[in-house]
Coordinates of C-alpha atoms in Angstrom, one line a residue:
Chain B
M1 CA 7.1 10.3 -23.2
A2 CA 8.3 13.6 -21.7
T3 CA 11.9 13.8 -20.4
V4 CA 13.7 16.0 -18.0
D5 CA 16.2 18.3 -19.6
V6 CA 18.7 18.6 -16.8
P7 CA 20.5 15.6 -15.3
L8 CA 19.3 15.0 -11.7
E9 CA 21.6 14.3 -8.8
R10 CA 21.5 10.8 -7.3
V11 CA 21.2 10.5 -3.5
R12 CA 23.5 8.1 -1.7
F13 CA 22.1 5.1 0.3
G14 CA 20.5 6.1 3.6
R15 CA 21.1 9.8 2.9
T16 CA 18.2 12.1 4.0
A17 CA 17.5 15.4 5.7
R18 CA 14.7 13.8 7.7
K19 CA 15.0 14.2 11.4
D20 CA 12.2 11.9 12.5
G21 CA 12.6 8.2 13.3
W22 CA 12.1 7.1 9.7
W23 CA 13.9 3.8 10.3
V24 CA 11.5 2.6 13.0
M25 CA 8.7 1.3 10.8
P26 CA 10.9 -0.6 8.3
L27 CA 12.9 -2.1 11.2
T28 CA 9.7 -3.1 13.0
T29 CA 8.5 -4.7 9.8
L30 CA 11.8 -6.5 9.3
V31 CA 11.8 -7.9 12.9
V32 CA 8.1 -9.0 12.9
F33 CA 8.2 -10.5 9.4
T34 CA 11.4 -12.3 10.1
S35 CA 10.2 -13.6 13.4
F36 CA 7.0 -14.8 11.8
I37 CA 8.8 -16.5 8.9
V38 CA 11.2 -18.3 11.4
Y39 CA 8.3 -19.4 13.6
V40 CA 6.1 -20.6 10.8
T41 CA 9.0 -22.5 9.3
W42 CA 9.6 -24.2 12.6
A43 CA 5.9 -24.9 13.2
L44 CA 5.7 -26.3 9.6
L45 CA 8.5 -28.7 10.2
Q46 CA 7.2 -30.1 13.5
G47 CA 4.3 -32.1 12.0
D48 CA 2.9 -32.8 15.5
N49 CA 1.2 -31.0 18.5
Y50 CA -0.9 -29.0 16.0
Y51 CA -4.2 -30.0 17.5
F52 CA -5.8 -30.3 20.9
G53 CA -9.1 -32.1 21.0
N54 CA -11.5 -30.0 18.9
Y55 CA -8.9 -27.3 18.4
L56 CA -6.9 -27.3 15.2
S57 CA -4.0 -24.9 14.5
P58 CA -4.8 -22.5 11.6
L59 CA -1.3 -23.2 10.2
Y60 CA -2.5 -26.8 9.7
S61 CA -6.0 -26.2 8.5
P62 CA -7.4 -27.8 6.4
E63 CA -5.6 -31.0 7.4
L64 CA -6.0 -33.0 4.2
F65 CA -3.8 -35.9 5.1
G66 CA -2.6 -36.5 8.7
N67 CA -2.9 -38.5 11.8
S68 CA -5.2 -36.3 13.8
P69 CA -9.0 -36.7 14.0
H70 CA -9.2 -33.5 11.9
A71 CA -7.7 -35.1 8.9
V72 CA -10.1 -35.0 6.0
F73 CA -8.7 -38.0 4.0
G74 CA -6.9 -39.9 6.8
P75 CA -3.2 -40.5 7.1
W76 CA -0.6 -39.8 4.3
R77 CA 0.0 -43.2 2.7
W78 CA 2.5 -42.3 0.0
P79 CA 6.3 -41.9 0.0
W80 CA 7.6 -38.5 1.2
L81 CA 10.8 -36.6 0.9
P82 CA 13.7 -38.6 2.6
F83 CA 15.2 -35.7 4.5
I84 CA 12.1 -33.9 5.8
K85 CA 9.4 -35.2 8.1
Y86 CA 5.9 -35.1 6.5
S87 CA 3.8 -32.3 7.9
P88 CA 0.2 -31.7 6.9
A89 CA 0.9 -28.0 6.8
M90 CA 3.3 -28.5 3.9
L91 CA 0.3 -29.2 1.6
I92 CA -1.7 -26.1 2.3
L93 CA 0.4 -23.3 3.8
V94 CA 1.5 -22.1 0.4
F95 CA -2.0 -20.6 -0.2
P96 CA -2.2 -18.2 2.7
L97 CA 1.4 -17.4 2.4
A98 CA 1.0 -16.5 -1.3
F99 CA -1.9 -14.3 -0.4
R100 CA 0.1 -12.4 2.1
M101 CA 3.3 -12.2 0.0
T102 CA 1.4 -10.7 -2.9
C103 CA -0.8 -8.4 -0.8
Y104 CA -0.5 -4.8 -1.9
Y105 CA 0.0 -3.6 1.6
Y106 CA 2.7 -6.1 2.5
R107 CA 4.5 -5.5 -0.8
G108 CA 5.0 -1.9 0.1
A109 CA 6.1 -2.8 3.6
Y110 CA 8.6 -5.6 2.7
Y111 CA 10.1 -3.8 -0.3
K112 CA 11.1 -1.1 2.2
A113 CA 12.1 -3.4 5.1
F114 CA 14.0 -6.2 3.1
W115 CA 15.1 -4.5 -0.1
A116 CA 15.4 -0.8 1.0
D117 CA 13.5 0.0 -2.1
P118 CA 13.2 2.7 -0.7
P119 CA 14.3 2.3 3.0
A120 CA 11.6 5.0 3.8
C121 CA 10.0 7.9 2.1
A122 CA 12.6 10.5 0.8
V123 CA 15.6 8.4 2.0
G124 CA 18.4 7.4 -0.5
E125 CA 18.4 3.9 -1.9
P126 CA 21.3 1.4 -2.3
R127 CA 20.6 0.5 -5.9
H128 CA 20.3 2.6 -9.1
N129 CA 18.8 0.0 -11.4
Y130 CA 15.0 -0.5 -10.9
R131 CA 12.5 -2.7 -12.6
G132 CA 9.6 -2.3 -10.2
E133 CA 6.6 -4.6 -10.8
A134 CA 6.7 -3.8 -14.5
K135 CA 9.0 -6.7 -15.4
W136 CA 10.1 -10.1 -14.1
P137 CA 10.4 -11.3 -11.4
L138 CA 8.0 -9.0 -9.6
L139 CA 5.5 -9.1 -12.5
I140 CA 4.3 -12.2 -10.7
Q141 CA 2.7 -10.0 -8.0
N142 CA -0.1 -9.5 -10.5
L143 CA -1.3 -13.0 -9.6
H144 CA -2.6 -11.6 -6.2
R145 CA -6.2 -12.1 -7.1
Y146 CA -5.7 -15.8 -7.7
A147 CA -4.2 -16.0 -4.2
L148 CA -7.3 -14.1 -3.1
Y149 CA -9.7 -16.8 -4.5
F150 CA -7.9 -19.4 -2.3
A151 CA -7.9 -17.0 0.7
L152 CA -11.7 -16.7 0.4
I153 CA -12.0 -20.5 0.6
F154 CA -9.7 -20.5 3.7
I155 CA -12.2 -18.1 5.5
V156 CA -14.8 -20.8 5.1
L157 CA -12.5 -23.6 6.3
L158 CA -11.2 -21.6 9.3
S159 CA -14.8 -20.7 10.2
I160 CA -15.7 -24.4 10.3
D161 CA -12.7 -24.9 12.6
A162 CA -13.9 -22.1 14.8
V163 CA -17.4 -23.6 15.0
K164 CA -15.8 -27.0 15.9
G165 CA -13.9 -25.2 18.6
F166 CA -17.2 -24.7 20.4
I167 CA -18.2 -28.4 20.2
F168 CA -16.7 -30.6 22.9
N169 CA -17.0 -34.3 23.4
D170 CA -18.4 -35.1 26.8
P171 CA -16.0 -37.7 28.3
K172 CA -18.8 -39.3 30.4
T173 CA -21.4 -39.7 27.7
G174 CA -19.3 -39.5 24.6
H175 CA -21.8 -37.1 23.1
A176 CA -20.9 -33.8 21.5
T177 CA -21.9 -30.8 23.6
F178 CA -21.8 -27.1 23.0
G179 CA -19.2 -25.4 25.2
M180 CA -16.6 -22.6 25.3
G181 CA -13.0 -22.7 26.2
V182 CA -10.4 -20.0 25.9
G183 CA -9.2 -21.9 22.8
S184 CA -12.7 -21.6 21.3
L185 CA -12.4 -17.8 21.6
V186 CA -8.9 -17.8 20.3
L187 CA -10.0 -19.7 17.1
L188 CA -12.9 -17.4 16.7
V189 CA -10.9 -14.2 17.0
N190 CA -8.4 -15.7 14.6
V191 CA -11.0 -16.2 11.8
V192 CA -12.6 -12.8 12.4
L193 CA -9.2 -11.1 12.0
I194 CA -8.3 -13.2 8.9
A195 CA -11.8 -12.4 7.4
G196 CA -11.4 -8.7 8.1
Y197 CA -8.0 -8.8 6.4
T198 CA -9.1 -10.8 3.4
L199 CA -12.4 -9.0 2.8
G200 CA -10.6 -5.6 2.9
C201 CA -8.2 -6.7 0.2
H202 CA -7.7 -4.3 -2.7
S203 CA -8.3 -7.0 -5.2
F204 CA -11.5 -8.1 -3.5
R205 CA -12.6 -4.5 -3.4
H206 CA -11.9 -4.1 -7.1
L207 CA -13.7 -7.3 -8.1
V208 CA -16.9 -6.7 -6.1
G209 CA -17.4 -3.2 -7.4
G210 CA -14.3 -1.1 -8.0
V211 CA -14.2 -2.3 -11.6
M212 CA -17.5 -0.5 -12.4
D213 CA -17.7 3.1 -13.3
Q214 CA -21.4 3.3 -12.7
M215 CA -22.1 1.5 -9.4
S216 CA -25.6 3.0 -9.2
R217 CA -26.6 0.3 -11.7
A218 CA -25.7 -2.4 -9.3
P219 CA -26.9 -1.3 -5.8
T220 CA -26.0 -4.7 -4.1
R221 CA -22.4 -4.6 -5.5
K222 CA -22.2 -1.0 -4.4
K223 CA -23.0 -2.0 -0.8
V224 CA -20.5 -4.8 -0.9
Y225 CA -17.9 -2.4 -2.3
D226 CA -18.6 0.1 0.4
C227 CA -18.2 -2.6 3.1
A228 CA -14.9 -3.7 1.5
S229 CA -13.8 -0.1 1.3
C230 CA -14.6 0.3 5.0
L231 CA -12.3 -2.6 5.8
N232 CA -9.7 -1.5 3.3
R233 CA -9.2 1.8 5.0
H234 CA -7.7 -0.1 7.9
H235 CA -6.1 -2.8 5.8
P236 CA -2.6 -2.5 7.4
K237 CA -4.1 -2.9 10.9
W238 CA -6.0 -6.0 9.8
A239 CA -2.9 -7.3 8.1
W240 CA -0.7 -7.0 11.2
C241 CA -3.3 -8.1 13.7
S242 CA -4.2 -11.2 11.7
L243 CA -0.5 -12.1 11.1
V244 CA 0.4 -11.9 14.8
F245 CA -2.8 -13.6 15.9
V246 CA -2.5 -16.6 13.5
G247 CA 1.0 -17.2 15.1
F248 CA -0.4 -16.8 18.6
T249 CA -3.3 -19.3 17.8
D250 CA -0.7 -21.9 16.7
V251 CA 1.3 -21.2 19.9
Y252 CA -1.8 -21.6 22.0
V253 CA -2.9 -24.9 20.5
R254 CA 0.7 -26.2 20.6
L255 CA 1.0 -25.3 24.3
C256 CA -2.3 -27.0 25.1
A257 CA -1.3 -30.1 23.1
T258 CA 2.0 -30.4 24.9
G259 CA 0.4 -29.9 28.3
V260 CA 2.3 -26.8 29.1
I261 CA -0.9 -24.9 29.7
H262 CA -4.4 -26.1 30.5
D263 CA -7.2 -24.9 28.3
L264 CA -9.7 -23.1 30.6
R265 CA -13.3 -24.2 30.0
I266 CA -15.6 -21.2 30.5
F267 CA -18.7 -23.4 30.3
Chain W
M1 CA 5.4 28.9 21.4
S2 CA 6.6 32.2 22.8
S3 CA 8.6 34.7 20.7
T4 CA 12.1 33.3 20.2
S5 CA 14.4 32.6 17.4
A6 CA 15.2 29.6 15.2
T7 CA 17.8 28.7 12.6
F8 CA 16.8 27.9 9.1
R9 CA 19.3 26.0 6.9
I10 CA 18.2 27.0 3.4
W11 CA 19.7 25.7 0.2
R12 CA 21.1 28.5 -1.9
G13 CA 22.3 28.0 -5.4
E14 CA 21.6 27.8 -9.1
K15 CA 21.0 24.9 -11.5
G16 CA 21.9 22.2 -9.0
K17 CA 25.1 23.8 -7.7
G18 CA 25.0 25.5 -4.3
E19 CA 25.2 25.0 -0.6
F20 CA 23.1 25.3 2.6
R21 CA 23.3 28.6 4.5
D22 CA 22.1 29.2 8.0
Y23 CA 19.8 32.1 8.8
K24 CA 18.7 32.9 12.3
T25 CA 15.4 34.7 12.5
P26 CA 12.8 35.5 15.2
V27 CA 9.8 33.2 15.2
S28 CA 6.4 33.6 17.0
E29 CA 3.1 31.9 17.6
G30 CA 1.2 30.8 14.5
M31 CA 4.1 31.1 12.0
V32 CA 4.6 28.7 9.2
V33 CA 7.8 27.9 7.3
L34 CA 6.9 30.2 4.4
D35 CA 6.5 33.1 6.9
A36 CA 10.0 32.5 8.2
V37 CA 11.4 32.2 4.7
H38 CA 9.8 35.5 3.7
Q39 CA 11.2 37.1 6.9
I40 CA 14.6 35.9 6.0
Q41 CA 14.1 37.2 2.4
A42 CA 13.1 40.6 3.7
D43 CA 15.8 41.0 6.4
Q44 CA 18.8 39.0 5.4
A45 CA 18.7 37.5 1.9
N46 CA 16.9 39.8 -0.5
D47 CA 17.9 37.6 -3.5
L48 CA 16.5 34.4 -2.0
A49 CA 14.3 32.8 -4.7
V50 CA 11.0 31.2 -3.5
R51 CA 7.9 30.4 -5.4
W52 CA 4.6 31.1 -3.5
N53 CA 1.2 32.5 -4.2
C54 CA -1.9 31.8 -2.0
K55 CA -0.4 31.1 1.4
A56 CA -3.5 28.9 2.1
G57 CA -2.5 25.5 0.8
K58 CA -4.6 25.7 -2.3
C59 CA -2.3 26.9 -5.1
G60 CA 0.5 24.3 -4.7
S61 CA 3.3 26.8 -5.5
C62 CA 5.4 26.7 -2.3
S63 CA 6.3 23.0 -2.5
A64 CA 9.7 22.3 -0.9
E65 CA 11.4 19.8 1.4
V66 CA 11.3 20.8 5.1
N67 CA 13.5 18.6 7.3
G68 CA 13.8 16.2 4.4
M69 CA 10.1 15.7 3.8
P70 CA 8.2 17.2 0.9
K71 CA 5.7 19.8 2.2
L72 CA 3.9 22.9 1.4
M73 CA 5.8 25.6 3.2
C74 CA 2.7 27.6 3.8
M75 CA 1.0 24.7 5.6
T76 CA 4.0 23.6 7.8
R77 CA 3.6 25.1 11.2
L78 CA 6.8 25.9 13.1
S79 CA 5.2 24.6 16.2
D80 CA 5.2 21.1 14.6
L81 CA 9.0 21.3 14.0
P82 CA 11.9 20.8 16.5
L83 CA 13.2 24.3 16.6
D84 CA 16.1 23.4 19.0
Q85 CA 18.0 22.3 15.8
P86 CA 18.2 24.0 12.4
V87 CA 15.2 23.6 10.1
T88 CA 16.4 22.4 6.8
V89 CA 14.6 23.9 3.8
Q90 CA 15.6 22.7 0.3
P91 CA 14.0 22.6 -3.2
M92 CA 12.2 19.5 -4.5
H93 CA 14.8 16.9 -5.4
T94 CA 12.9 15.2 -8.2
F95 CA 12.9 18.3 -10.5
P96 CA 15.7 20.3 -12.0
S97 CA 16.7 23.2 -9.7
I98 CA 16.4 26.7 -11.2
R99 CA 17.5 28.8 -8.2
D100 CA 17.4 28.5 -4.4
L101 CA 14.0 26.9 -3.5
V102 CA 12.6 27.2 -7.1
T103 CA 12.5 24.1 -9.3
D104 CA 11.5 23.6 -12.9
V105 CA 8.3 21.5 -12.8
S106 CA 7.4 21.9 -16.5
W107 CA 8.0 18.2 -17.1
N108 CA 4.7 17.6 -15.3
F109 CA 2.8 19.7 -17.8
R110 CA 4.4 17.9 -20.7
V111 CA 3.4 14.6 -19.2
K112 CA -0.2 15.7 -18.8
Q113 CA -0.5 16.6 -22.4
E114 CA 0.3 13.0 -23.3
I115 CA -2.6 11.6 -21.4
K116 CA -5.7 10.9 -23.5
P117 CA -8.3 13.5 -22.6
F118 CA -11.9 13.1 -21.3
K119 CA -14.1 11.6 -24.0
P120 CA -17.8 11.6 -22.9
R121 CA -20.4 9.3 -24.3
Q122 CA -23.3 10.6 -26.4
P123 CA -25.4 13.2 -24.5
D124 CA -28.3 11.6 -22.5
A125 CA -30.8 14.4 -23.3
P126 CA -31.8 16.1 -26.5
D127 CA -30.4 19.4 -25.2
G128 CA -26.9 17.9 -25.2
T129 CA -26.6 17.3 -21.4
W130 CA -25.8 14.2 -19.4
R131 CA -27.2 12.6 -16.3
M132 CA -25.0 11.2 -13.6
Q133 CA -25.7 9.8 -10.1
Q134 CA -23.8 11.3 -7.2
E135 CA -22.7 7.8 -6.0
D136 CA -21.0 7.3 -9.4
I137 CA -19.0 10.5 -9.2
E138 CA -17.9 10.3 -5.6
R139 CA -14.7 8.4 -6.3
V140 CA -13.7 10.9 -8.9
Q141 CA -14.4 13.9 -6.7
E142 CA -11.7 12.8 -4.3
F143 CA -9.2 13.0 -7.2
R144 CA -10.4 16.4 -8.2
K145 CA -9.1 17.9 -5.0
C146 CA -5.5 17.7 -6.4
I147 CA -3.8 21.1 -6.4
E148 CA -0.9 20.0 -8.5
C149 CA 1.7 20.8 -5.9
F150 CA 3.8 17.8 -7.2
L151 CA 4.9 16.8 -3.7
C152 CA 3.8 13.2 -4.6
Q153 CA 5.9 13.3 -7.7
D154 CA 8.8 14.6 -5.6
V155 CA 8.6 11.9 -2.9
C156 CA 8.0 9.0 -5.4
H157 CA 11.2 7.0 -5.4
V158 CA 10.7 5.9 -9.0
L159 CA 11.2 9.5 -10.1
R160 CA 13.3 10.7 -7.1
D161 CA 15.9 8.0 -6.9
H162 CA 15.5 6.1 -10.2
H163 CA 14.8 9.0 -12.5
K164 CA 12.3 7.1 -14.6
H165 CA 10.8 10.4 -15.9
D166 CA 10.7 9.0 -19.5
E167 CA 8.9 5.7 -18.5
F168 CA 6.7 6.6 -15.5
I169 CA 4.2 9.4 -15.2
G170 CA 4.2 9.5 -11.4
P171 CA 1.4 9.5 -8.8
R172 CA -0.1 12.8 -9.7
F173 CA -0.9 11.7 -13.2
L174 CA -2.0 8.3 -12.2
V175 CA -4.5 10.1 -10.1
H176 CA -5.4 12.1 -13.2
V177 CA -5.8 9.0 -15.2
A178 CA -7.9 7.4 -12.5
A179 CA -10.2 10.4 -12.5
L180 CA -10.7 10.0 -16.2
E181 CA -10.9 6.2 -16.2
M182 CA -13.4 6.0 -13.4
H183 CA -15.6 8.8 -14.7
P184 CA -19.1 7.5 -15.4
L185 CA -19.4 9.4 -18.7
D186 CA -15.9 8.7 -20.1
T187 CA -15.6 6.2 -22.9
E188 CA -11.8 6.4 -23.6
D189 CA -9.6 3.4 -23.1
R190 CA -6.3 4.2 -21.4
I191 CA -5.4 0.8 -20.1
P192 CA -2.8 -0.1 -22.8
E193 CA -1.0 3.3 -22.1
L194 CA -1.2 2.7 -18.4
K195 CA 0.7 -0.6 -18.8
K196 CA 3.3 0.7 -21.2
A197 CA 3.8 4.4 -21.7
H198 CA 2.5 5.5 -18.3
G199 CA 4.4 2.7 -16.5
V200 CA 2.0 1.9 -13.7
G201 CA 3.9 -1.3 -13.0
Y202 CA 6.8 0.8 -11.7
C203 CA 4.8 1.8 -8.7
N204 CA 5.8 -0.6 -5.8
I205 CA 3.2 0.8 -3.4
T206 CA 5.4 2.6 -0.9
K207 CA 2.4 4.9 -0.2
C208 CA 4.8 7.8 0.2
C209 CA 2.7 9.8 -2.2
T210 CA -0.4 9.4 0.0
K211 CA 1.7 10.4 3.0
V212 CA 2.8 13.7 1.6
C213 CA -0.5 14.8 -0.1
P214 CA -1.6 18.1 1.5
E215 CA -5.2 17.5 0.2
G216 CA -5.3 14.1 1.9
I217 CA -6.1 12.2 -1.3
T218 CA -5.7 8.4 -0.8
I219 CA -3.5 8.2 -3.9
T220 CA -2.2 4.7 -3.6
D221 CA -5.3 2.8 -2.3
N222 CA -8.0 4.7 -4.3
A223 CA -6.2 5.6 -7.5
I224 CA -3.0 3.6 -8.2
I225 CA -4.0 0.2 -7.0
P226 CA -7.4 0.3 -8.7
L227 CA -5.6 1.2 -11.9
K228 CA -3.2 -1.7 -11.4
E229 CA -6.2 -4.0 -10.9
R230 CA -7.6 -2.7 -14.2
V231 CA -4.4 -3.6 -15.9
V232 CA -4.5 -7.0 -14.3
D233 CA -8.1 -7.4 -15.7
R234 CA -6.8 -6.8 -19.2
Y235 CA -3.5 -8.5 -19.3
Y236 CA -2.9 -10.9 -16.4
D237 CA -6.3 -12.6 -15.6
P238 CA -7.2 -15.0 -18.4
I239 CA -9.9 -16.7 -16.3
K240 CA -11.7 -13.5 -15.6
R241 CA -11.6 -12.5 -19.2
L242 CA -12.7 -15.9 -20.3
L243 CA -15.7 -15.9 -18.0
G244 CA -16.5 -12.2 -18.3
I245 CA -16.7 -11.8 -14.6
G246 CA -16.9 -8.3 -13.2
R247 CA -17.5 -6.4 -16.3
K248 CA -17.7 -2.6 -16.1

């Protein structure tokens, strides 16, 4: 491998000649990410108020074992950890979180915001040793596509929740009727944003067509690749919108469940 | 921008040793940084070394760092800069300084020689020619826009801050490898080199290369990440290999 003949000067941490607000984006990432992690951890530990009638919080979906009518297999019947209350979200939240943590876009964003590696483009770094994603522990980021497979399943599950959000039980007759509340729209927007984020994923784009050098031989895959590329061009926007909205959806369901707000029925 | 004057803080020195010097010069509507540098060279500093050629953003010669960001001086309009404070102009940090704004970028050419060249399949027609579909070549055409200004190499922190010149080929040459690997006629296998000698795993997707590319090549999303995915196909996805999903 070619080498550089003259030793290069190392730049001190934070040193740059940039005059723009280079620190705004990493700081925003740090604040939003930290807020999201704190909120999700809190919501995860609650274990209640995660559903309201036909609405189920996306942080708790699918509810495999739980006490709500949404639980697939009924209540949790086995011993649980002594110092933490059982919460249905603890069984499933690792999958969407793994997808986001290994996402190519988020990786670049949180390396800057949390590790200052680098703090921003052309700004000096705090550390001189660097392993990148070529060695452990960040080699594990290569498992992103496995997280993608689960994320694709979650689109289906959240879509089912969104459909259920439009089916209300008539209190007079006890029959299921089609209706729409503000919560129905919140669940619908949530799954649309998550689908837009997941289907624009770099790994998905690669698997559906990017791996081929002659896409003309597979016209259908080419079309899917083009659609994924279209979403991929705005991947950061989808990533941020879906992140914020999944938190908002949980807040909405929680506020309805605790009676703080009343879910407005549109029809 | 009416005719006024601005201060340019230009790095002067040789082989890494030097200092910034301030030059005040008149500026007017339509000027770019290279115009101001030439004006300073003509009026105040005849010995100022600066590399330039086309003045049209196509030769990639006048790469430098303007206010801390890698840019082509000929494509950086003064009207886009805050002229109420000195405009800092310095050589690219990632390569050894020769003099003033000129750096030794020869490392890049040595790297390029180590990449396996284009190896086309057997000709499709008896006259020794090939047939390609436009939709197969579109991805590669984006990469062919590269003018080799090496701004992406300059801003990449793996080279700039960590000096992994002997382990990582940098974004420019990952684009070059992508152009070869994704070419519909190419039959060469560069995946083992990508993983080891070319060090694609060192890229941690800061997207700084994409941000500074004067040709607007989506380096990270369209070249580097697809190459990372091809490395994953080969080395980190046993299920896909086992089932033979998504073959080329």
